[in-house]
Short mmCIF file of C-alpha atoms and ligand atoms in Angstrom, two decimals:
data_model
loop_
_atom_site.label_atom_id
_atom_site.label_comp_id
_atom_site.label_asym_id
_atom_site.label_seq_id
_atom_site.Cartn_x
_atom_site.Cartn_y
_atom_site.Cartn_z
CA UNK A 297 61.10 -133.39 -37.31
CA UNK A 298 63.05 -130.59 -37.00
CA UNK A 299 63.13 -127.86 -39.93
CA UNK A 300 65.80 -127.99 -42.44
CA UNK A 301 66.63 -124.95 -45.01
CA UNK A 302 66.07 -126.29 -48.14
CA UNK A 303 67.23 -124.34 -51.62
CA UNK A 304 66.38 -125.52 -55.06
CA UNK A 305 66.24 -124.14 -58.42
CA UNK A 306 65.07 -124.93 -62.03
CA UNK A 307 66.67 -123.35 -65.44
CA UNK A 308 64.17 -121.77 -67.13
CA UNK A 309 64.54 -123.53 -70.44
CA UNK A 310 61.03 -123.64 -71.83
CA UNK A 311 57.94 -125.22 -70.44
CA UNK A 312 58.31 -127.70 -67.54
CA UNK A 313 57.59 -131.57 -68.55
CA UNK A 314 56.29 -134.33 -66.54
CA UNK A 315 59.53 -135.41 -65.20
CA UNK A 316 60.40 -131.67 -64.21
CA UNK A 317 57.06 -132.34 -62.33
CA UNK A 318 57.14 -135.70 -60.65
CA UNK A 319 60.70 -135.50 -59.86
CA UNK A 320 61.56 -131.78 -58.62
CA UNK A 321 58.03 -129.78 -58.28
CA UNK A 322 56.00 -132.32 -56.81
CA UNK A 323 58.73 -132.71 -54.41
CA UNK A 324 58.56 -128.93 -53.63
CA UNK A 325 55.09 -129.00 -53.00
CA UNK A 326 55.02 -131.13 -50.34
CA UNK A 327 58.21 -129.69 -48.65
CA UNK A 328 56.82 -126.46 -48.39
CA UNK A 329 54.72 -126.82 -45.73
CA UNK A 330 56.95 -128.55 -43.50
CA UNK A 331 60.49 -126.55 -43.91
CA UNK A 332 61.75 -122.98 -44.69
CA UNK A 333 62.00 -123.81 -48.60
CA UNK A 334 63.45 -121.35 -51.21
CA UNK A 335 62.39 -122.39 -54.58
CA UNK A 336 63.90 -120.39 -57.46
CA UNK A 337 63.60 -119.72 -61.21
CA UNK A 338 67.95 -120.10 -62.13
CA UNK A 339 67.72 -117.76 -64.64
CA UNK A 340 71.75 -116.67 -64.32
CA UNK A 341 72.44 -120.32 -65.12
CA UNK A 342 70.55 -119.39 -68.13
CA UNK A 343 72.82 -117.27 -69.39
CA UNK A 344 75.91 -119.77 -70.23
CA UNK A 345 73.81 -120.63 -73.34
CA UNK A 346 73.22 -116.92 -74.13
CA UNK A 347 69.18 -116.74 -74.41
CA UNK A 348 67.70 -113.76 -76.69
CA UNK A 349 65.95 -111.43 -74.12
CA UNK A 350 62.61 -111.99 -75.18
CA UNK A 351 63.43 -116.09 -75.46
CA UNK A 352 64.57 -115.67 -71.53
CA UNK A 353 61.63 -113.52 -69.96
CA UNK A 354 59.34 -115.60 -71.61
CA UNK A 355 60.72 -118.78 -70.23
CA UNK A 356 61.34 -117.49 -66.62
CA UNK A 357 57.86 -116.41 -66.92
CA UNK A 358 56.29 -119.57 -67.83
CA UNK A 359 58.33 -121.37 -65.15
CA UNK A 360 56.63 -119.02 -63.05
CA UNK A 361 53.03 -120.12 -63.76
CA UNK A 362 53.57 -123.77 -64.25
CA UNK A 363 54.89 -123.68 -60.53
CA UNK A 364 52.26 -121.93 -59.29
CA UNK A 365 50.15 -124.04 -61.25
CA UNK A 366 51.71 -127.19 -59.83
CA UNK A 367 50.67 -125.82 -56.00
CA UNK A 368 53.84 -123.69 -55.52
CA UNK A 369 52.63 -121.92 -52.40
CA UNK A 370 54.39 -118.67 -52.23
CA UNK A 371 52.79 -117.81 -48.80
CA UNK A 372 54.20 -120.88 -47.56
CA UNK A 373 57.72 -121.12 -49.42
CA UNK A 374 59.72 -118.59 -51.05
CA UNK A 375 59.36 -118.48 -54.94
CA UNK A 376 61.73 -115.89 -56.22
CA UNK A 377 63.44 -115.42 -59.35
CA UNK A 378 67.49 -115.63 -59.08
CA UNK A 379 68.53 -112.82 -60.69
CA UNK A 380 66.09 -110.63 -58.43
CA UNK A 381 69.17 -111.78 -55.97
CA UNK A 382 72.28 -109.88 -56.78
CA UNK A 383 73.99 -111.41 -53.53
CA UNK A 384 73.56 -114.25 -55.27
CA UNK A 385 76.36 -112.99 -57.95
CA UNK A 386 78.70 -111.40 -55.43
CA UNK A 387 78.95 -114.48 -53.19
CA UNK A 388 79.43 -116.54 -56.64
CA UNK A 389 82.46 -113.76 -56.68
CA UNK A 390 83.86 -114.59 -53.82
CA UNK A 391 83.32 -118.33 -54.08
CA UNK A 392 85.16 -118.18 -57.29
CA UNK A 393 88.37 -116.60 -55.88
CA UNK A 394 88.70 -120.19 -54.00
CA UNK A 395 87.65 -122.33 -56.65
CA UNK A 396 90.56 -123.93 -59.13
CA UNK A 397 90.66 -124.65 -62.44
CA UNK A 398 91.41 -128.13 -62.16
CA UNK A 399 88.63 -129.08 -59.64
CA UNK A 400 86.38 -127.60 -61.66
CA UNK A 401 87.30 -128.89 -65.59
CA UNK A 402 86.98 -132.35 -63.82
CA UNK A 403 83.31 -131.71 -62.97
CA UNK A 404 81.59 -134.50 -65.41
CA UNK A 405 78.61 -131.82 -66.60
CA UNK A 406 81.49 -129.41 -67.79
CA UNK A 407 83.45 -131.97 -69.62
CA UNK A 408 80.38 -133.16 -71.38
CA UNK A 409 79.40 -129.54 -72.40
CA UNK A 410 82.64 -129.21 -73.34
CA UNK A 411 82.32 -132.29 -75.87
CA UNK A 412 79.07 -131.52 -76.99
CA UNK A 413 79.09 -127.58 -77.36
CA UNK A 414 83.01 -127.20 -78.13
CA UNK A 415 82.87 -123.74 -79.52
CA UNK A 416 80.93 -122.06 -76.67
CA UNK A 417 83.11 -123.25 -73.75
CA UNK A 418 82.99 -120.07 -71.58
CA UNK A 419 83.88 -119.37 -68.50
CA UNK A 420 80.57 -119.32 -67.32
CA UNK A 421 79.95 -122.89 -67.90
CA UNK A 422 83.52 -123.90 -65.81
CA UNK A 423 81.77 -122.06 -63.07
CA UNK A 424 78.76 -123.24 -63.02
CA UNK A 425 78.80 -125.15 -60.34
CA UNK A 426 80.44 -122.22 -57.83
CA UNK A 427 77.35 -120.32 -59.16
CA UNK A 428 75.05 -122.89 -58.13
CA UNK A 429 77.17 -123.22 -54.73
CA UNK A 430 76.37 -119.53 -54.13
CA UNK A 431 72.18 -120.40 -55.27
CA UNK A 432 72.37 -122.97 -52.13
CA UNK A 433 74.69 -121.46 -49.32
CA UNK A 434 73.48 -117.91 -49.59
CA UNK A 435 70.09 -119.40 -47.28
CA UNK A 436 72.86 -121.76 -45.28
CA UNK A 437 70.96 -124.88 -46.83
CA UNK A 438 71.37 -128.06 -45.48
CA UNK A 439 68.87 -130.29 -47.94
CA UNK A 440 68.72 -129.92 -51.91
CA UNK A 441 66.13 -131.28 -53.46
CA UNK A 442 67.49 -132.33 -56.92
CA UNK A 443 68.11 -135.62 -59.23
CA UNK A 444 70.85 -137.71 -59.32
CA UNK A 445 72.77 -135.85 -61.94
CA UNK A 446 73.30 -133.29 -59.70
CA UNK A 447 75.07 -134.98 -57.01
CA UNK A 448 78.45 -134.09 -58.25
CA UNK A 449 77.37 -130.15 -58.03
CA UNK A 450 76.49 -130.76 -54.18
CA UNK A 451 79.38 -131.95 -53.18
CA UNK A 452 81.02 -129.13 -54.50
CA UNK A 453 78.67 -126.84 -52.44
CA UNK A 454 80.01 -128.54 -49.47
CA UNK A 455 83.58 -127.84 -50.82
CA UNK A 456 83.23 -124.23 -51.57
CA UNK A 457 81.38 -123.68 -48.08
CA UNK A 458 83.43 -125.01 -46.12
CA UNK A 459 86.78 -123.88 -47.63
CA UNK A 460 85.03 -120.35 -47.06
CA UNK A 461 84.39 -121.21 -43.49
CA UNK A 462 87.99 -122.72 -43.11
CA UNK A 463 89.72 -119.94 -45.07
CA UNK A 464 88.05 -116.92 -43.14
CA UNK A 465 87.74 -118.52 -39.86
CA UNK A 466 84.44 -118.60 -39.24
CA UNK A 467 81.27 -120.96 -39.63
CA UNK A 468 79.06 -119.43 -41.84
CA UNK A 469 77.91 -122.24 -44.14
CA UNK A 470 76.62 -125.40 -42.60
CA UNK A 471 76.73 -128.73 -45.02
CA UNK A 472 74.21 -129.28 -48.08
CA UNK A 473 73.43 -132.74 -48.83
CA UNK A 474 70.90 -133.88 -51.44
CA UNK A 475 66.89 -134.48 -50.36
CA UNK A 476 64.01 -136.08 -51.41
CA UNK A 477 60.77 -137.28 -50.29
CA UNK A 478 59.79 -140.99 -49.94
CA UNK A 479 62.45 -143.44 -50.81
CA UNK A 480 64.67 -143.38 -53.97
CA UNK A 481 64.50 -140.45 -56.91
CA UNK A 482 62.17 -141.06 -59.46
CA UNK A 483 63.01 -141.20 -62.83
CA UNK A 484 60.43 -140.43 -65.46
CA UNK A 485 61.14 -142.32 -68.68
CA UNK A 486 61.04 -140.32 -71.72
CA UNK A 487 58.73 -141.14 -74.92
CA UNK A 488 61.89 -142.12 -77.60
CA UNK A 489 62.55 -145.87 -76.27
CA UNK A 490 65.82 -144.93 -74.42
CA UNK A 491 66.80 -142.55 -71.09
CA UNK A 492 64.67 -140.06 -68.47
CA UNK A 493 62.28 -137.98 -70.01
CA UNK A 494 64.35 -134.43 -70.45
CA UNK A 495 63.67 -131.83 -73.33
CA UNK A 496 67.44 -131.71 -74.07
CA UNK A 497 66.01 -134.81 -76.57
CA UNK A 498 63.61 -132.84 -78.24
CA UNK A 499 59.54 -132.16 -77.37
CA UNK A 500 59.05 -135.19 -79.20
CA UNK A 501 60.55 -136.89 -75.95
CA UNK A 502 58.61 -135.11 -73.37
CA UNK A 503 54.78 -134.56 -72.11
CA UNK A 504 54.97 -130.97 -70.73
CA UNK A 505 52.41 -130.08 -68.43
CA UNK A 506 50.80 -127.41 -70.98
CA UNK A 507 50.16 -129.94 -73.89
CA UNK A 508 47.04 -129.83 -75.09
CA UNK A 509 44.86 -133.13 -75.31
CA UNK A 510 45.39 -133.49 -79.30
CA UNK A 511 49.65 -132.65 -78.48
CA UNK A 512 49.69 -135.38 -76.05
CA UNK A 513 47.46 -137.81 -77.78
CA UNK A 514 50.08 -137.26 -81.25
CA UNK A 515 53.05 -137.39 -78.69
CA UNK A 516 52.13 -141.11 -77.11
CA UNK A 517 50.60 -142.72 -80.53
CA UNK A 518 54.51 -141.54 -81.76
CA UNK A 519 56.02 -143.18 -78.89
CA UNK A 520 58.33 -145.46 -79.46
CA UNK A 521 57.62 -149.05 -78.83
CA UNK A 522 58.75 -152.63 -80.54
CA UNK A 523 57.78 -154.83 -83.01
CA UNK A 524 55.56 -156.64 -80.33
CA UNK A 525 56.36 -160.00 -78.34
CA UNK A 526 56.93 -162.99 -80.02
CA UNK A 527 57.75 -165.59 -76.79
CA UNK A 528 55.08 -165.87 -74.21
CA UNK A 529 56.21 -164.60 -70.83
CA UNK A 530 59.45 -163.03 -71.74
CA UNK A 531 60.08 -159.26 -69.88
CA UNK A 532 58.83 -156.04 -71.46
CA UNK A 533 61.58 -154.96 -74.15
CA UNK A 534 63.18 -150.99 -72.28
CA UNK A 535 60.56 -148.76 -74.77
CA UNK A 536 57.41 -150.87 -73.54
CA UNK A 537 58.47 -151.45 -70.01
CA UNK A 538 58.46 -147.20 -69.80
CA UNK A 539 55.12 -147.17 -71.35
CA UNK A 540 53.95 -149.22 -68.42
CA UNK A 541 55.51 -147.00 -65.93
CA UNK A 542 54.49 -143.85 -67.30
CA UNK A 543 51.01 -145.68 -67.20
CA UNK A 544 51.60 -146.67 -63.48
CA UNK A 545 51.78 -143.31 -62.32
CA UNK A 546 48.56 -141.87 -64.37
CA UNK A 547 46.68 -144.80 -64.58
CA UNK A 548 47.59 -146.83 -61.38
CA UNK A 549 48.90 -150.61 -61.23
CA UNK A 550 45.21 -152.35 -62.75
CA UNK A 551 45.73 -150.86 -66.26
CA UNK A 552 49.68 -152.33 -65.85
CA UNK A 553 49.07 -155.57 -64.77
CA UNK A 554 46.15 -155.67 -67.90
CA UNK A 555 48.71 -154.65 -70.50
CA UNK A 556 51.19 -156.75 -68.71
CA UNK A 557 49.27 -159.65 -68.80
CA UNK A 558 48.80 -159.42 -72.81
CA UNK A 559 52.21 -158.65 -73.31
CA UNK A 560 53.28 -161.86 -71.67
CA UNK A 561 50.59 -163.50 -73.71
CA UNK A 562 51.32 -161.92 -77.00
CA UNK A 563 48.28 -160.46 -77.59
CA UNK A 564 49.00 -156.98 -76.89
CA UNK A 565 48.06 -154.44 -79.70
CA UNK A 566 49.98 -151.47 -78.72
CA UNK A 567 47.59 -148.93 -80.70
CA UNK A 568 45.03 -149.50 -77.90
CA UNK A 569 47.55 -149.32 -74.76
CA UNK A 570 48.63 -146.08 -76.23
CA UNK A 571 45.31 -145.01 -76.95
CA UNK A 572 44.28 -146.02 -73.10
CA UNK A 573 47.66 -144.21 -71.89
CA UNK A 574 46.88 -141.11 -73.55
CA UNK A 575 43.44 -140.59 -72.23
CA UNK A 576 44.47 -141.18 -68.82
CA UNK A 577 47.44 -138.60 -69.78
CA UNK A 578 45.07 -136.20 -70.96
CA UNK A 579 42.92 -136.53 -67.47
CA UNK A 580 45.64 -136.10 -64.91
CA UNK A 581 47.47 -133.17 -66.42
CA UNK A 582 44.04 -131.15 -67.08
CA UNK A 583 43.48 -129.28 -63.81
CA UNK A 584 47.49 -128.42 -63.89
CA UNK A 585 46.91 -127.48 -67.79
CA UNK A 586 43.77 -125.24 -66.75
CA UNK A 587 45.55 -123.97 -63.67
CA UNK A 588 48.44 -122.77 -66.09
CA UNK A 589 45.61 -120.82 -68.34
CA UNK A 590 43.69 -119.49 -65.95
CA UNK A 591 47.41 -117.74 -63.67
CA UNK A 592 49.10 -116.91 -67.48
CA UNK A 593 46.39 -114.21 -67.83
CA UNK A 594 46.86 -112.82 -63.86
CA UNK A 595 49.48 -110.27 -64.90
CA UNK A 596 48.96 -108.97 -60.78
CA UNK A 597 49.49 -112.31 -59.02
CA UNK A 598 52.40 -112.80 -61.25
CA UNK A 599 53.62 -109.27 -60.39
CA UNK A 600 52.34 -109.98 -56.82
CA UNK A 601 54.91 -113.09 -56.42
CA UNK A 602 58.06 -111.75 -57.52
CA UNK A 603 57.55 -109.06 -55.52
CA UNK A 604 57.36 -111.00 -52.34
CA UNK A 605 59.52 -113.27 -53.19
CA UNK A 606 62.10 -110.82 -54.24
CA UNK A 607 61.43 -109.32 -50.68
CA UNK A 608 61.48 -112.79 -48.39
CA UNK A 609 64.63 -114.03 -50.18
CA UNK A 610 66.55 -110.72 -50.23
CA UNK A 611 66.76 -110.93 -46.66
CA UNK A 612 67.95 -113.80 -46.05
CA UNK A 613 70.41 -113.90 -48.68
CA UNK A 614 71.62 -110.20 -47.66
CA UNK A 615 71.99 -110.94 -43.91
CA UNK A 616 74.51 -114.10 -45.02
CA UNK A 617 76.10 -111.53 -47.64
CA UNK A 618 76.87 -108.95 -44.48
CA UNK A 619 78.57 -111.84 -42.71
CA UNK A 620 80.86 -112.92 -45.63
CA UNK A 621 81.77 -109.23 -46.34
CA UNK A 622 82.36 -108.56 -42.62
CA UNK A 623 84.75 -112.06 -42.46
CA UNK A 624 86.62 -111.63 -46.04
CA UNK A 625 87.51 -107.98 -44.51
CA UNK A 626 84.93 -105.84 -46.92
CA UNK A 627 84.66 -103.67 -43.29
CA UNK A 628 83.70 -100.32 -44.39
CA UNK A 629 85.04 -97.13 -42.66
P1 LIG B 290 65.77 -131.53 -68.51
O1 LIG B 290 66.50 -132.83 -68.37
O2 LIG B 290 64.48 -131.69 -69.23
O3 LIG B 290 66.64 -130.42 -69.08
P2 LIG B 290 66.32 -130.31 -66.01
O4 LIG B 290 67.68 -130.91 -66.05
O5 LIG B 290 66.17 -128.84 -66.21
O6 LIG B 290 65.38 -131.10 -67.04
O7 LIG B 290 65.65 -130.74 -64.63
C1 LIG B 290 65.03 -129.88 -63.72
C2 LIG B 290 64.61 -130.71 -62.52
O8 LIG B 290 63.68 -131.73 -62.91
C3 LIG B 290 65.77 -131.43 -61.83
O9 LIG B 290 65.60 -131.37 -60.42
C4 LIG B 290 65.68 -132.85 -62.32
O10 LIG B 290 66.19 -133.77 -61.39
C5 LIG B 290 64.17 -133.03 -62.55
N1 LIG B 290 63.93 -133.95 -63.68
C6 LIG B 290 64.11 -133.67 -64.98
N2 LIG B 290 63.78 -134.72 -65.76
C7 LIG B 290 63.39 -135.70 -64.93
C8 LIG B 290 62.91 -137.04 -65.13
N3 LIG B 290 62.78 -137.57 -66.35
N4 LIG B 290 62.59 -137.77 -64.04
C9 LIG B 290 62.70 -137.24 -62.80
N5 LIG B 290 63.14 -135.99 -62.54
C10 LIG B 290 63.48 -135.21 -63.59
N1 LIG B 291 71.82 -127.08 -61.85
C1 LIG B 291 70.41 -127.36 -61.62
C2 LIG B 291 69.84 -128.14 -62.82
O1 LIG B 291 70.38 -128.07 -63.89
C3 LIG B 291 69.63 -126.08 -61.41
C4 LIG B 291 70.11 -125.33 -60.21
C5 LIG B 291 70.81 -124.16 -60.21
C6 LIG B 291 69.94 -125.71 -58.84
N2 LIG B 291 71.10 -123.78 -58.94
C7 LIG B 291 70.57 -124.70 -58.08
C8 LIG B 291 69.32 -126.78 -58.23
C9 LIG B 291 70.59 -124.76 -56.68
C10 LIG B 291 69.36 -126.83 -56.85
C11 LIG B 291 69.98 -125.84 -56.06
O2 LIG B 291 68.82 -128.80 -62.66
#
């Protein structure tokens, strides 16, 4: 297999969750060895929700340990944060001289924050996307590894690169498309009955990989779940059947087929599934948990990281930058 360039970046919003883990990091991981891989910490993205300084460092730091927790290699990859990549913003400057105001207030995520969040619409948000564009071409990526709900944002990476390309005359950005290991994208169900586990629904939704054992033991005996079969044989109700998959991943496909089986005869008690679940919980986020304690207190290796990572992506990202300048006709005398 040849090697592809592969970009892909997480808002630093807090501490990462399960899903964050088994459907982006875990991803990473094993990508790393086998491509040239730029993982990043998006903490300009950040911004459109206007952090408190202390609020933002701490959460682009924590990002920071839970991925090299998770087995973020950053020998093997490049871990950097993206505001240690000011070509970053200057392409996104560029980008944005091409992008239009109508293709991008019919982007879906921008219409929704613009419903939900109506009195910070900024102009940061209408951009995001061409910001995210910039995150991805600056390497000349041709696989993102991201969910589903970022298709829409690819495809306007592929817009914005090649109207560059097509405006200036020259092929500087090949064509991102969206990655991911294995077959389809996994979605991690959350702990509230309904969608994907994501902390826009509150911690009470999400196991994050630094829970403790008593946090995730109160977190799964709150989950929610019904008022228990009453026909034999008829399909796990949408809150059970993501108990069961959240158990299939932690506990393998015994334990579901056992809780299965009482389901479909009615004698499940859910107090002891749960009870089962959250043990199992407890064991297979433990080395990650310790992991996370024992690099939060290596204020070197942290220091260590960014500083090659600022270093590794820097030059990539600057030797695309010198190309756009030197096409858009920033020539120097
Ligand atoms: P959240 O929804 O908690 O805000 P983000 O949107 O910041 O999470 O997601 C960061 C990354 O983690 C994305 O690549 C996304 O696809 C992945 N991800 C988040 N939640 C899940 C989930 N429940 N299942 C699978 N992948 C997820
Ligand atoms: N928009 C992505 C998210 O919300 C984060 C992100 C920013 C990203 N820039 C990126 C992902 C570049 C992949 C590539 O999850």
């Amino acid at each position: 297999m040849s090697k592809e360039i592969i970009v892909s970046g997480i808002r630093p919003t807090g501490n990462l969750h399960l899903g964050n883990y088994l459907g982006a990091v875990n991803n990473f991981i094993k990508m790393q060895y086998e491509h040239n891989c730029y993982f990043f910490i998006a903490d300009y993205h950040s911004l459109t929700t206007h952090p408190n300084p202390i609020d933002l460092h701490k959460n682009v730091r924590q990002v920071l340990v839970e991925y090299l927790a998770c087995g973020l290699d950053p020998e093997a990859c490049t871990l950097y944060i993206q505001s240690d990549l000011p070509q970053v913003a200057e392409l996104y400057m560029m980008l944005n001289m091409h992008a239009y105001m109508g293709e991008l207030e019919r982007v879906a995520s921008f219409k929704e924050k613009a419903r939900t969040q109506p009195n910070n619409v900024n102009a940061g948000l209408l951009t995001y996307p061409v910001l995210m564009a910039a995150d991805i071409i600056i390497h000349k990526a041709t696989k993102v590894p991201v969910g589903k709900d970022q298709e829409q944002h690819l495809e306007m990476a592929r817009t914005f690169g090649n109207r560059f390309n097509r405006i200036y005359e020259k092929e500087i950005f090949p064509e991102p498309f969206a990655f991911n290991y294995g077959k389809e994208l996994v979605k991690i169900p959350g702990l509230q009955g309904g969608g994907k586990m994501s902390k826009s629904d509150g911690d009470g939704n999400v196991i994050n990989l630094n829970d403790s054992p008593e946090v995730i033991r109160k977190k799964i005996s709150r989950a929610v779940t019904d008022l228990g079969p009453t026909e034999p044989n008829t399909p796990p109700t949408t809150p059970v059947q993501n108990l069961l998959d959240l158990m299939a991943i932690v506990s393998g496909n015994e334990k579901v087929s056992h809780y299965a089986n009482l389901y479909a005869n009615c004698s499940i008690r859910y107090g002891d599934m749960k009870k089962d679940l959250a043990e199992d919980l407890v064991n297979y986020l433990t080395p990650i948990r310790e992991k996370i304690a024992a690099i939060d207190g290596d204020e070197n290796l942290l220091k260590r990281v960014v500083q090659i990572g600022k270093e590794k992506a820097n030059i990539s990202a600057q030797a695309t930058l010198i190309e756009c300048r030197e096409a858009i006709g920033f020539r120097g005398f």
